[in-house]
Amino acid sequence: RTALENQVLGTYEDIGKDMMLLASVRSIDESGKLKEVDPIPKHKKEAIRARQRMEFNKDDIENFKALGSAGENNEGFLTFFEIAKTREDSQFALFVKTIIQEENDDRLTTMNRIIMISENLNEKNLSDVQRIFASLNRDNAIKGTKIQLEDGKWDVKK
């Protein structure tokens, strides 16, 4: 891995740790009353919520990939694929498209947070961060998942 890949991955893991920490912390004062928690900065809160929703949608996303209605593209996002089930069932197609859009929104929020808190990155590095996410998504894809290679061609993970 390159230094940039390690930095992006480390920052991504930190967002997940923040999510778990916030979900598990409760402060009580000396009298036993619940203490007010320090406010979370807006961008951090958005990134944590994005990671929470990604975790919540994880099973659906994996199911869509297994069915062939979603694949990992070379920009770090999911792509919708029409399959027999989505052609026959418009409600299912809408559900798949909605969850894919949520996932892609959450991935972009996460990527932007990584750029925001990384000293060596700025908005111009978004395509680099996307490339890293795409590579990680391809590497972590389950056998049979549709993946888009760096050259733009689609393949199936073997």
mmCIF file of C-alpha atoms in Angstrom:
data_model
loop_
_atom_site.group_PDB
_atom_site.id
_atom_site.type_symbol
_atom_site.label_atom_id
_atom_site.label_comp_id
_atom_site.label_asym_id
_atom_site.label_seq_id
_atom_site.Cartn_x
_atom_site.Cartn_y
_atom_site.Cartn_z
ATOM 1 C CA ARG A 1 0.000 0.000 0.000
ATOM 2 C CA THR A 2 1.067 3.550 -0.651
ATOM 3 C CA ALA A 3 1.303 6.157 2.091
ATOM 4 C CA LEU A 4 -1.851 7.817 0.734
ATOM 5 C CA GLU A 5 -3.746 4.508 0.792
ATOM 6 C CA ASN A 6 -2.659 3.904 4.391
ATOM 7 C CA GLN A 7 -3.720 7.430 5.369
ATOM 8 C CA VAL A 8 -7.147 7.084 3.729
ATOM 9 C CA LEU A 9 -7.727 3.642 5.232
ATOM 10 C CA GLY A 10 -6.612 4.794 8.689
ATOM 11 C CA THR A 11 -8.889 7.826 8.590
ATOM 12 C CA TYR A 12 -11.799 5.658 7.402
ATOM 13 C CA GLU A 13 -11.217 3.283 10.305
ATOM 14 C CA ASP A 14 -11.095 6.259 12.708
ATOM 15 C CA ILE A 15 -14.567 7.354 11.561
ATOM 16 C CA GLY A 16 -15.818 3.850 12.368
ATOM 17 C CA LYS A 17 -14.171 4.003 15.800
ATOM 18 C CA ASP A 18 -15.801 7.400 16.456
ATOM 19 C CA MET A 19 -19.165 5.887 15.506
ATOM 20 C CA MET A 20 -18.741 2.988 17.914
ATOM 21 C CA LEU A 21 -17.426 5.228 20.698
ATOM 22 C CA LEU A 22 -20.322 7.666 20.433
ATOM 23 C CA ALA A 23 -22.811 4.813 20.405
ATOM 24 C CA SER A 24 -21.363 3.365 23.613
ATOM 25 C CA VAL A 25 -20.670 6.402 25.810
ATOM 26 C CA ARG A 26 -23.023 7.800 28.397
ATOM 27 C CA SER A 27 -21.956 10.409 30.947
ATOM 28 C CA ILE A 28 -23.531 10.742 34.366
ATOM 29 C CA ASP A 29 -22.719 13.501 36.846
ATOM 30 C CA GLU A 30 -22.176 13.074 40.602
ATOM 31 C CA SER A 31 -25.915 13.274 41.324
ATOM 32 C CA GLY A 32 -26.679 10.501 38.831
ATOM 33 C CA LYS A 33 -28.161 12.754 36.162
ATOM 34 C CA LEU A 34 -27.289 12.326 32.518
ATOM 35 C CA LYS A 35 -24.704 14.912 31.449
ATOM 36 C CA GLU A 36 -24.954 16.926 28.281
ATOM 37 C CA VAL A 37 -22.527 15.601 25.701
ATOM 38 C CA ASP A 38 -20.218 18.063 23.965
ATOM 39 C CA PRO A 39 -21.645 19.022 20.585
ATOM 40 C CA ILE A 40 -20.208 17.138 17.638
ATOM 41 C CA PRO A 41 -19.031 19.272 14.698
ATOM 42 C CA LYS A 42 -21.471 19.105 11.761
ATOM 43 C CA HIS A 43 -19.087 17.413 9.306
ATOM 44 C CA LYS A 44 -18.020 14.813 11.854
ATOM 45 C CA LYS A 45 -21.649 14.103 12.721
ATOM 46 C CA GLU A 46 -22.489 13.678 9.021
ATOM 47 C CA ALA A 47 -19.600 11.231 8.544
ATOM 48 C CA ILE A 48 -20.598 9.215 11.603
ATOM 49 C CA ARG A 49 -24.213 9.060 10.450
ATOM 50 C CA ALA A 50 -23.027 7.986 7.009
ATOM 51 C CA ARG A 51 -20.989 5.132 8.529
ATOM 52 C CA GLN A 52 -23.973 4.109 10.663
ATOM 53 C CA ARG A 53 -26.257 3.959 7.640
ATOM 54 C CA MET A 54 -23.612 2.089 5.649
ATOM 55 C CA GLU A 55 -23.440 -0.486 8.424
ATOM 56 C CA PHE A 56 -27.243 -0.705 8.540
ATOM 57 C CA ASN A 57 -27.515 -1.198 4.744
ATOM 58 C CA LYS A 58 -24.573 -3.612 4.526
ATOM 59 C CA ASP A 59 -26.662 -6.807 4.306
ATOM 60 C CA ASP A 60 -28.909 -5.366 1.592
ATOM 61 C CA ILE A 61 -25.900 -4.178 -0.407
ATOM 62 C CA GLU A 62 -24.267 -7.610 -0.211
ATOM 63 C CA ASN A 63 -27.555 -9.198 -1.298
ATOM 64 C CA PHE A 64 -27.801 -6.841 -4.301
ATOM 65 C CA LYS A 65 -24.240 -7.700 -5.293
ATOM 66 C CA ALA A 66 -24.974 -11.427 -4.990
ATOM 67 C CA LEU A 67 -28.064 -11.017 -7.187
ATOM 68 C CA GLY A 68 -26.065 -9.020 -9.734
ATOM 69 C CA SER A 69 -28.128 -5.837 -9.364
ATOM 70 C CA ALA A 70 -25.185 -3.871 -7.919
ATOM 71 C CA GLY A 71 -21.494 -3.752 -8.682
ATOM 72 C CA GLU A 72 -18.425 -1.872 -7.501
ATOM 73 C CA ASN A 73 -17.377 0.751 -10.053
ATOM 74 C CA ASN A 74 -13.915 2.225 -10.559
ATOM 75 C CA GLU A 75 -14.811 5.520 -8.847
ATOM 76 C CA GLY A 76 -15.472 4.010 -5.417
ATOM 77 C CA PHE A 77 -19.238 3.845 -5.776
ATOM 78 C CA LEU A 78 -21.916 1.263 -6.543
ATOM 79 C CA THR A 79 -23.530 0.928 -9.948
ATOM 80 C CA PHE A 80 -27.074 -0.367 -10.475
ATOM 81 C CA PHE A 81 -27.579 -3.218 -12.940
ATOM 82 C CA GLU A 82 -30.932 -4.202 -14.387
ATOM 83 C CA ILE A 83 -31.678 -7.879 -13.750
ATOM 84 C CA ALA A 84 -34.772 -10.005 -14.309
ATOM 85 C CA LYS A 85 -36.057 -9.356 -10.780
ATOM 86 C CA THR A 86 -35.741 -5.558 -11.104
ATOM 87 C CA ARG A 87 -37.484 -5.654 -14.519
ATOM 88 C CA GLU A 88 -40.350 -7.750 -13.161
ATOM 89 C CA ASP A 89 -40.746 -6.025 -9.785
ATOM 90 C CA SER A 90 -40.725 -2.221 -9.949
ATOM 91 C CA GLN A 91 -40.929 -1.925 -6.143
ATOM 92 C CA PHE A 92 -37.820 -4.058 -5.758
ATOM 93 C CA ALA A 93 -36.051 -2.022 -8.448
ATOM 94 C CA LEU A 94 -36.922 1.189 -6.603
ATOM 95 C CA PHE A 95 -35.703 -0.312 -3.323
ATOM 96 C CA VAL A 96 -32.380 -1.371 -4.885
ATOM 97 C CA LYS A 97 -31.856 2.035 -6.511
ATOM 98 C CA THR A 98 -32.732 3.850 -3.284
ATOM 99 C CA ILE A 99 -30.321 1.822 -1.147
ATOM 100 C CA ILE A 100 -27.572 2.160 -3.770
ATOM 101 C CA GLN A 101 -28.082 5.942 -3.813
ATOM 102 C CA GLU A 102 -27.944 6.053 -0.004
ATOM 103 C CA GLU A 103 -24.740 4.015 -0.045
ATOM 104 C CA ASN A 104 -23.156 6.236 -2.693
ATOM 105 C CA ASP A 105 -24.152 9.394 -0.792
ATOM 106 C CA ASP A 106 -22.649 7.918 2.383
ATOM 107 C CA ARG A 107 -19.455 6.913 0.599
ATOM 108 C CA LEU A 108 -19.070 10.447 -0.781
ATOM 109 C CA THR A 109 -19.692 11.946 2.664
ATOM 110 C CA THR A 110 -17.031 9.629 4.083
ATOM 111 C CA MET A 111 -14.545 10.471 1.328
ATOM 112 C CA ASN A 112 -15.094 14.196 1.857
ATOM 113 C CA ARG A 113 -14.588 13.802 5.618
ATOM 114 C CA ILE A 114 -11.329 11.964 4.998
ATOM 115 C CA ILE A 115 -10.161 14.822 2.785
ATOM 116 C CA MET A 116 -11.285 17.418 5.325
ATOM 117 C CA ILE A 117 -9.376 15.934 8.272
ATOM 118 C CA SER A 118 -6.261 14.839 6.402
ATOM 119 C CA GLU A 119 -3.494 17.410 6.417
ATOM 120 C CA ASN A 120 -2.067 16.242 3.090
ATOM 121 C CA LEU A 121 -5.351 16.198 1.160
ATOM 122 C CA ASN A 122 -7.693 18.782 -0.321
ATOM 123 C CA GLU A 123 -10.722 18.812 -2.639
ATOM 124 C CA LYS A 124 -8.434 18.280 -5.645
ATOM 125 C CA ASN A 125 -7.536 14.857 -4.219
ATOM 126 C CA LEU A 126 -11.113 13.523 -4.372
ATOM 127 C CA SER A 127 -10.365 11.457 -7.478
ATOM 128 C CA ASP A 128 -7.318 9.933 -5.714
ATOM 129 C CA VAL A 129 -9.449 9.022 -2.692
ATOM 130 C CA GLN A 130 -12.128 7.580 -4.997
ATOM 131 C CA ARG A 131 -9.495 5.479 -6.785
ATOM 132 C CA ILE A 132 -8.278 4.141 -3.428
ATOM 133 C CA PHE A 133 -11.828 3.311 -2.326
ATOM 134 C CA ALA A 134 -12.494 1.602 -5.672
ATOM 135 C CA SER A 135 -9.358 -0.497 -5.262
ATOM 136 C CA LEU A 136 -10.283 -1.439 -1.688
ATOM 137 C CA ASN A 137 -13.853 -2.256 -2.729
ATOM 138 C CA ARG A 138 -12.598 -4.497 -5.544
ATOM 139 C CA ASP A 139 -10.122 -6.225 -3.237
ATOM 140 C CA ASN A 140 -12.772 -6.794 -0.555
ATOM 141 C CA ALA A 141 -15.534 -7.835 -2.951
ATOM 142 C CA ILE A 142 -16.936 -11.326 -2.529
ATOM 143 C CA LYS A 143 -16.437 -13.825 -5.312
ATOM 144 C CA GLY A 144 -19.092 -13.300 -7.992
ATOM 145 C CA THR A 145 -19.427 -9.528 -7.440
ATOM 146 C CA LYS A 146 -19.428 -7.324 -10.521
ATOM 147 C CA ILE A 147 -16.370 -5.069 -10.412
ATOM 148 C CA GLN A 148 -15.234 -2.362 -12.780
ATOM 149 C CA LEU A 149 -11.547 -2.499 -13.557
ATOM 150 C CA GLU A 150 -9.369 0.598 -13.691
ATOM 151 C CA ASP A 151 -9.629 0.626 -17.502
ATOM 152 C CA GLY A 152 -13.445 0.850 -17.276
ATOM 153 C CA LYS A 153 -14.249 -2.732 -18.280
ATOM 154 C CA TRP A 154 -16.625 -4.712 -16.090
ATOM 155 C CA ASP A 155 -15.676 -8.149 -14.801
ATOM 156 C CA VAL A 156 -16.791 -10.561 -12.109
ATOM 157 C CA LYS A 157 -14.617 -11.087 -9.040
ATOM 158 C CA LYS A 158 -13.037 -14.508 -9.149
#
